[in-house]
């Protein structure tokens, strides 16, 4: 326990967790960073590229007027390194409002490489995730805190950028685990997009990303409807699943009060991830069909 606590403190210090607190310097750095980045994203989305958003009202509703204390978890495909924040820069969306702005899960090895980057991403409401550290890593507890306080968290459950226009890949279990562990079940809203792979292609500039996002591209975004989960029934079903001893156990804690052990949790997270993936793929296919017509 002592070693675990020491590791958590070290991770928080390395990634400057204190800079992400809302009261940090009166909230001025957060407002400045989110305002500036939001303005750039809005310029690229509304002036420098052509953006079409389908069902934007569904996102507006849950961001601005969901019931108090109800968390929001948006999930999307991952086409480029600028998906977030650009995807929130469409016309009419309050991307520059630091109080309404999302928290987002980000790769620690990319976004938190030094003190300056850590500070900027922290005040920009980013939660670092350590690749390969599992769904019960300390940073996932930070993400859970966002949901526990009724906040808005965004996740890229595929876990990495993919620009090959293939069906939605198998989802990582972290997103499903957050839904299950949150004290109040979050609204889960899928958002699918295409076009950011042209704005920030991975290998167009001497085999690398361009130094700046490109202009004159067409971006399409479709917002789905909330994905519903009957968690009490799912948990009960998971508790009755026969034990699977074929996998290497990670030492996950048991979920109470149902008493879901690691094997039951694996079944539950896979079941929920499959449902989210199916909804995301349906939205992706809708965008494909619209482009073909």
Short mmCIF file of N, CA and C in Angstrom, two decimals, residues 180-261:
data_model
loop_
_atom_site.label_atom_id
_atom_site.label_comp_id
_atom_site.label_asym_id
_atom_site.label_seq_id
_atom_site.Cartn_x
_atom_site.Cartn_y
_atom_site.Cartn_z
N UNK A 180 -18.89 2.04 -15.28
CA UNK A 180 -19.31 1.15 -14.20
C UNK A 180 -18.93 1.73 -12.84
N UNK A 181 -17.76 2.32 -12.73
CA UNK A 181 -17.25 2.77 -11.44
C UNK A 181 -17.78 4.12 -11.01
N UNK A 182 -18.33 4.91 -11.94
CA UNK A 182 -18.83 6.25 -11.60
C UNK A 182 -20.00 6.15 -10.62
N UNK A 183 -20.02 6.98 -9.56
CA UNK A 183 -21.12 6.94 -8.58
C UNK A 183 -22.48 7.19 -9.22
N UNK A 184 -22.52 8.11 -10.20
CA UNK A 184 -23.73 8.35 -10.98
C UNK A 184 -23.42 7.95 -12.41
N UNK A 185 -24.24 7.09 -12.99
CA UNK A 185 -23.97 6.62 -14.35
C UNK A 185 -23.96 7.80 -15.33
N UNK A 186 -22.89 7.98 -16.06
CA UNK A 186 -22.81 9.13 -16.97
C UNK A 186 -23.68 8.96 -18.22
N UNK A 187 -24.03 10.08 -18.80
CA UNK A 187 -24.60 10.08 -20.15
C UNK A 187 -23.45 9.74 -21.09
N UNK A 188 -23.62 8.70 -21.90
CA UNK A 188 -22.56 8.27 -22.83
C UNK A 188 -22.99 8.68 -24.24
N UNK A 189 -22.26 9.64 -24.81
CA UNK A 189 -22.65 10.21 -26.10
C UNK A 189 -21.57 9.96 -27.14
N UNK A 190 -21.88 9.23 -28.21
CA UNK A 190 -20.89 8.98 -29.28
C UNK A 190 -20.83 10.12 -30.28
N UNK A 191 -19.61 10.46 -30.71
CA UNK A 191 -19.37 11.49 -31.73
C UNK A 191 -18.38 10.92 -32.74
N UNK A 192 -18.77 10.88 -34.00
CA UNK A 192 -17.91 10.32 -35.04
C UNK A 192 -17.58 11.42 -36.05
N UNK A 193 -16.36 11.41 -36.54
CA UNK A 193 -15.94 12.46 -37.46
C UNK A 193 -15.06 11.89 -38.57
N UNK A 194 -14.96 12.65 -39.64
CA UNK A 194 -14.04 12.32 -40.72
C UNK A 194 -13.53 13.64 -41.32
N UNK A 195 -12.31 13.63 -41.80
CA UNK A 195 -11.73 14.83 -42.39
C UNK A 195 -10.50 15.35 -41.65
N UNK A 196 -10.41 15.06 -40.35
CA UNK A 196 -9.25 15.53 -39.60
C UNK A 196 -7.96 14.83 -40.06
N UNK A 197 -8.12 13.65 -40.65
CA UNK A 197 -6.94 12.95 -41.19
C UNK A 197 -6.35 13.69 -42.38
N UNK A 198 -7.15 14.58 -42.99
CA UNK A 198 -6.65 15.42 -44.09
C UNK A 198 -6.10 16.74 -43.57
N UNK A 199 -6.64 17.20 -42.46
CA UNK A 199 -6.16 18.45 -41.85
C UNK A 199 -4.81 18.23 -41.18
N UNK A 200 -4.63 17.06 -40.57
CA UNK A 200 -3.34 16.72 -39.94
C UNK A 200 -2.95 15.29 -40.31
N UNK A 201 -2.55 15.07 -41.57
CA UNK A 201 -2.15 13.72 -42.00
C UNK A 201 -0.85 13.29 -41.30
N UNK A 202 -0.76 12.03 -41.01
CA UNK A 202 0.38 11.52 -40.26
C UNK A 202 1.69 11.55 -41.05
N UNK A 203 1.63 11.35 -42.36
CA UNK A 203 2.86 11.20 -43.12
C UNK A 203 2.86 11.97 -44.44
N UNK A 204 2.47 13.22 -44.40
CA UNK A 204 2.40 13.98 -45.65
C UNK A 204 3.58 14.93 -45.84
N UNK A 205 4.31 15.23 -44.79
CA UNK A 205 5.36 16.25 -44.84
C UNK A 205 6.70 15.57 -44.60
N UNK A 206 7.32 15.08 -45.70
CA UNK A 206 8.57 14.33 -45.57
C UNK A 206 8.41 13.14 -44.62
N UNK A 207 7.27 12.45 -44.77
CA UNK A 207 7.01 11.29 -43.94
C UNK A 207 6.57 11.61 -42.53
N UNK A 208 6.29 12.88 -42.26
CA UNK A 208 5.88 13.30 -40.92
C UNK A 208 4.61 14.14 -41.01
N UNK A 209 4.09 14.52 -39.86
CA UNK A 209 2.95 15.43 -39.84
C UNK A 209 3.39 16.81 -40.31
N UNK A 210 2.50 17.58 -40.93
CA UNK A 210 2.85 18.95 -41.30
C UNK A 210 3.08 19.80 -40.06
N UNK A 211 3.87 20.86 -40.16
CA UNK A 211 4.15 21.70 -38.98
C UNK A 211 2.91 22.41 -38.45
N UNK A 212 1.94 22.67 -39.34
CA UNK A 212 0.69 23.30 -38.95
C UNK A 212 -0.47 22.55 -39.59
N UNK A 213 -1.66 22.58 -38.99
CA UNK A 213 -2.82 21.96 -39.62
C UNK A 213 -3.09 22.55 -41.00
N UNK A 214 -3.57 21.73 -41.90
CA UNK A 214 -3.82 22.16 -43.27
C UNK A 214 -5.20 22.78 -43.41
N UNK A 215 -5.39 23.51 -44.49
CA UNK A 215 -6.64 24.23 -44.71
C UNK A 215 -7.33 23.73 -45.99
N UNK A 216 -8.57 24.20 -46.19
CA UNK A 216 -9.30 23.87 -47.40
C UNK A 216 -9.82 22.45 -47.46
N UNK A 217 -9.97 21.80 -46.31
CA UNK A 217 -10.45 20.42 -46.28
C UNK A 217 -11.92 20.37 -45.85
N UNK A 218 -12.55 19.24 -46.11
CA UNK A 218 -13.94 19.03 -45.71
C UNK A 218 -14.01 18.14 -44.48
N UNK A 219 -14.67 18.62 -43.45
CA UNK A 219 -14.80 17.89 -42.19
C UNK A 219 -16.27 17.58 -41.94
N UNK A 220 -16.54 16.34 -41.58
CA UNK A 220 -17.90 15.92 -41.26
C UNK A 220 -17.92 15.37 -39.84
N UNK A 221 -18.91 15.80 -39.06
CA UNK A 221 -19.08 15.31 -37.69
C UNK A 221 -20.53 14.89 -37.51
N UNK A 222 -20.73 13.75 -36.90
CA UNK A 222 -22.09 13.31 -36.58
C UNK A 222 -22.16 12.96 -35.10
N UNK A 223 -23.15 13.53 -34.43
CA UNK A 223 -23.38 13.28 -33.01
C UNK A 223 -24.51 12.28 -32.89
N UNK A 224 -24.27 11.21 -32.16
CA UNK A 224 -25.30 10.20 -31.98
C UNK A 224 -26.23 10.53 -30.82
N UNK A 225 -27.05 9.58 -30.45
CA UNK A 225 -27.89 9.70 -29.27
C UNK A 225 -27.23 8.95 -28.12
N UNK A 226 -27.57 9.29 -26.88
CA UNK A 226 -26.94 8.61 -25.73
C UNK A 226 -27.07 7.09 -25.79
N UNK A 227 -25.99 6.41 -25.43
CA UNK A 227 -25.98 4.94 -25.38
C UNK A 227 -26.47 4.53 -23.99
N UNK A 228 -27.55 3.76 -23.95
CA UNK A 228 -28.15 3.38 -22.67
C UNK A 228 -27.60 2.04 -22.18
N UNK A 229 -27.36 1.98 -20.88
CA UNK A 229 -26.91 0.73 -20.25
C UNK A 229 -27.78 0.44 -19.03
N UNK A 230 -28.30 -0.77 -18.95
CA UNK A 230 -29.00 -1.22 -17.75
C UNK A 230 -27.95 -1.86 -16.84
N UNK A 231 -27.24 -1.01 -16.10
CA UNK A 231 -26.10 -1.50 -15.32
C UNK A 231 -26.48 -2.53 -14.25
N UNK A 232 -27.57 -2.33 -13.51
CA UNK A 232 -27.90 -3.36 -12.50
C UNK A 232 -28.07 -4.75 -13.12
N UNK A 233 -28.76 -4.83 -14.26
CA UNK A 233 -28.95 -6.13 -14.91
C UNK A 233 -27.65 -6.69 -15.45
N UNK A 234 -26.82 -5.80 -16.05
CA UNK A 234 -25.54 -6.24 -16.59
C UNK A 234 -24.62 -6.76 -15.48
N UNK A 235 -24.62 -6.09 -14.35
CA UNK A 235 -23.78 -6.52 -13.23
C UNK A 235 -24.24 -7.88 -12.70
N UNK A 236 -25.56 -8.03 -12.59
CA UNK A 236 -26.08 -9.31 -12.11
C UNK A 236 -25.72 -10.44 -13.07
N UNK A 237 -25.83 -10.17 -14.37
CA UNK A 237 -25.48 -11.19 -15.36
C UNK A 237 -23.99 -11.52 -15.29
N UNK A 238 -23.17 -10.46 -15.13
CA UNK A 238 -21.71 -10.67 -15.05
C UNK A 238 -21.35 -11.54 -13.85
N UNK A 239 -22.09 -11.36 -12.75
CA UNK A 239 -21.78 -12.12 -11.53
C UNK A 239 -22.07 -13.61 -11.68
N UNK A 240 -22.90 -13.96 -12.66
CA UNK A 240 -23.25 -15.37 -12.84
C UNK A 240 -22.42 -16.06 -13.93
N UNK A 241 -21.55 -15.30 -14.59
CA UNK A 241 -20.73 -15.88 -15.66
C UNK A 241 -19.71 -16.85 -15.06
N UNK A 242 -19.56 -18.03 -15.65
CA UNK A 242 -18.55 -18.98 -15.15
C UNK A 242 -17.15 -18.38 -15.16
N UNK A 243 -16.36 -18.74 -14.19
CA UNK A 243 -15.01 -18.22 -14.06
C UNK A 243 -14.15 -18.58 -15.28
N UNK A 244 -13.45 -17.58 -15.80
CA UNK A 244 -12.51 -17.80 -16.90
C UNK A 244 -11.09 -17.78 -16.34
N UNK A 245 -10.42 -18.90 -16.38
CA UNK A 245 -9.07 -18.99 -15.81
C UNK A 245 -7.98 -18.96 -16.87
N UNK A 246 -8.36 -18.60 -18.11
CA UNK A 246 -7.40 -18.68 -19.21
C UNK A 246 -6.54 -17.43 -19.35
N UNK A 247 -6.84 -16.38 -18.59
CA UNK A 247 -6.10 -15.14 -18.74
C UNK A 247 -5.20 -14.89 -17.53
N UNK A 248 -4.21 -14.05 -17.75
CA UNK A 248 -3.31 -13.67 -16.66
C UNK A 248 -3.97 -12.59 -15.82
N UNK A 249 -4.13 -12.85 -14.56
CA UNK A 249 -4.84 -11.90 -13.70
C UNK A 249 -3.95 -10.69 -13.39
N UNK A 250 -4.62 -9.50 -13.35
CA UNK A 250 -3.91 -8.25 -13.12
C UNK A 250 -4.03 -7.77 -11.68
N UNK A 251 -4.82 -8.46 -10.89
CA UNK A 251 -5.00 -8.05 -9.51
C UNK A 251 -6.01 -6.93 -9.35
N UNK A 252 -7.03 -6.89 -10.21
CA UNK A 252 -8.05 -5.84 -10.12
C UNK A 252 -8.83 -5.98 -8.81
N UNK A 253 -9.23 -4.85 -8.22
CA UNK A 253 -10.07 -4.92 -7.02
C UNK A 253 -11.47 -5.40 -7.36
N UNK A 254 -12.12 -6.04 -6.40
CA UNK A 254 -13.49 -6.50 -6.59
C UNK A 254 -14.45 -5.32 -6.52
N UNK A 255 -15.42 -5.29 -7.43
CA UNK A 255 -16.41 -4.22 -7.43
C UNK A 255 -17.56 -4.61 -6.51
N UNK A 256 -17.84 -3.76 -5.53
CA UNK A 256 -18.94 -3.99 -4.60
C UNK A 256 -20.12 -3.12 -5.01
N UNK A 257 -21.37 -3.35 -4.56
CA UNK A 257 -21.73 -4.43 -3.63
C UNK A 257 -22.01 -5.75 -4.32
N UNK A 258 -22.00 -5.78 -5.65
CA UNK A 258 -22.34 -7.02 -6.36
C UNK A 258 -21.26 -8.07 -6.17
N UNK A 259 -20.01 -7.61 -5.95
CA UNK A 259 -18.92 -8.55 -5.77
C UNK A 259 -18.37 -9.08 -7.07
N UNK A 260 -18.14 -8.18 -8.03
CA UNK A 260 -17.62 -8.60 -9.33
C UNK A 260 -16.11 -8.77 -9.27
N UNK A 261 -15.64 -10.00 -9.46
CA UNK A 261 -14.21 -10.23 -9.47
C UNK A 261 -13.65 -9.89 -10.86
#
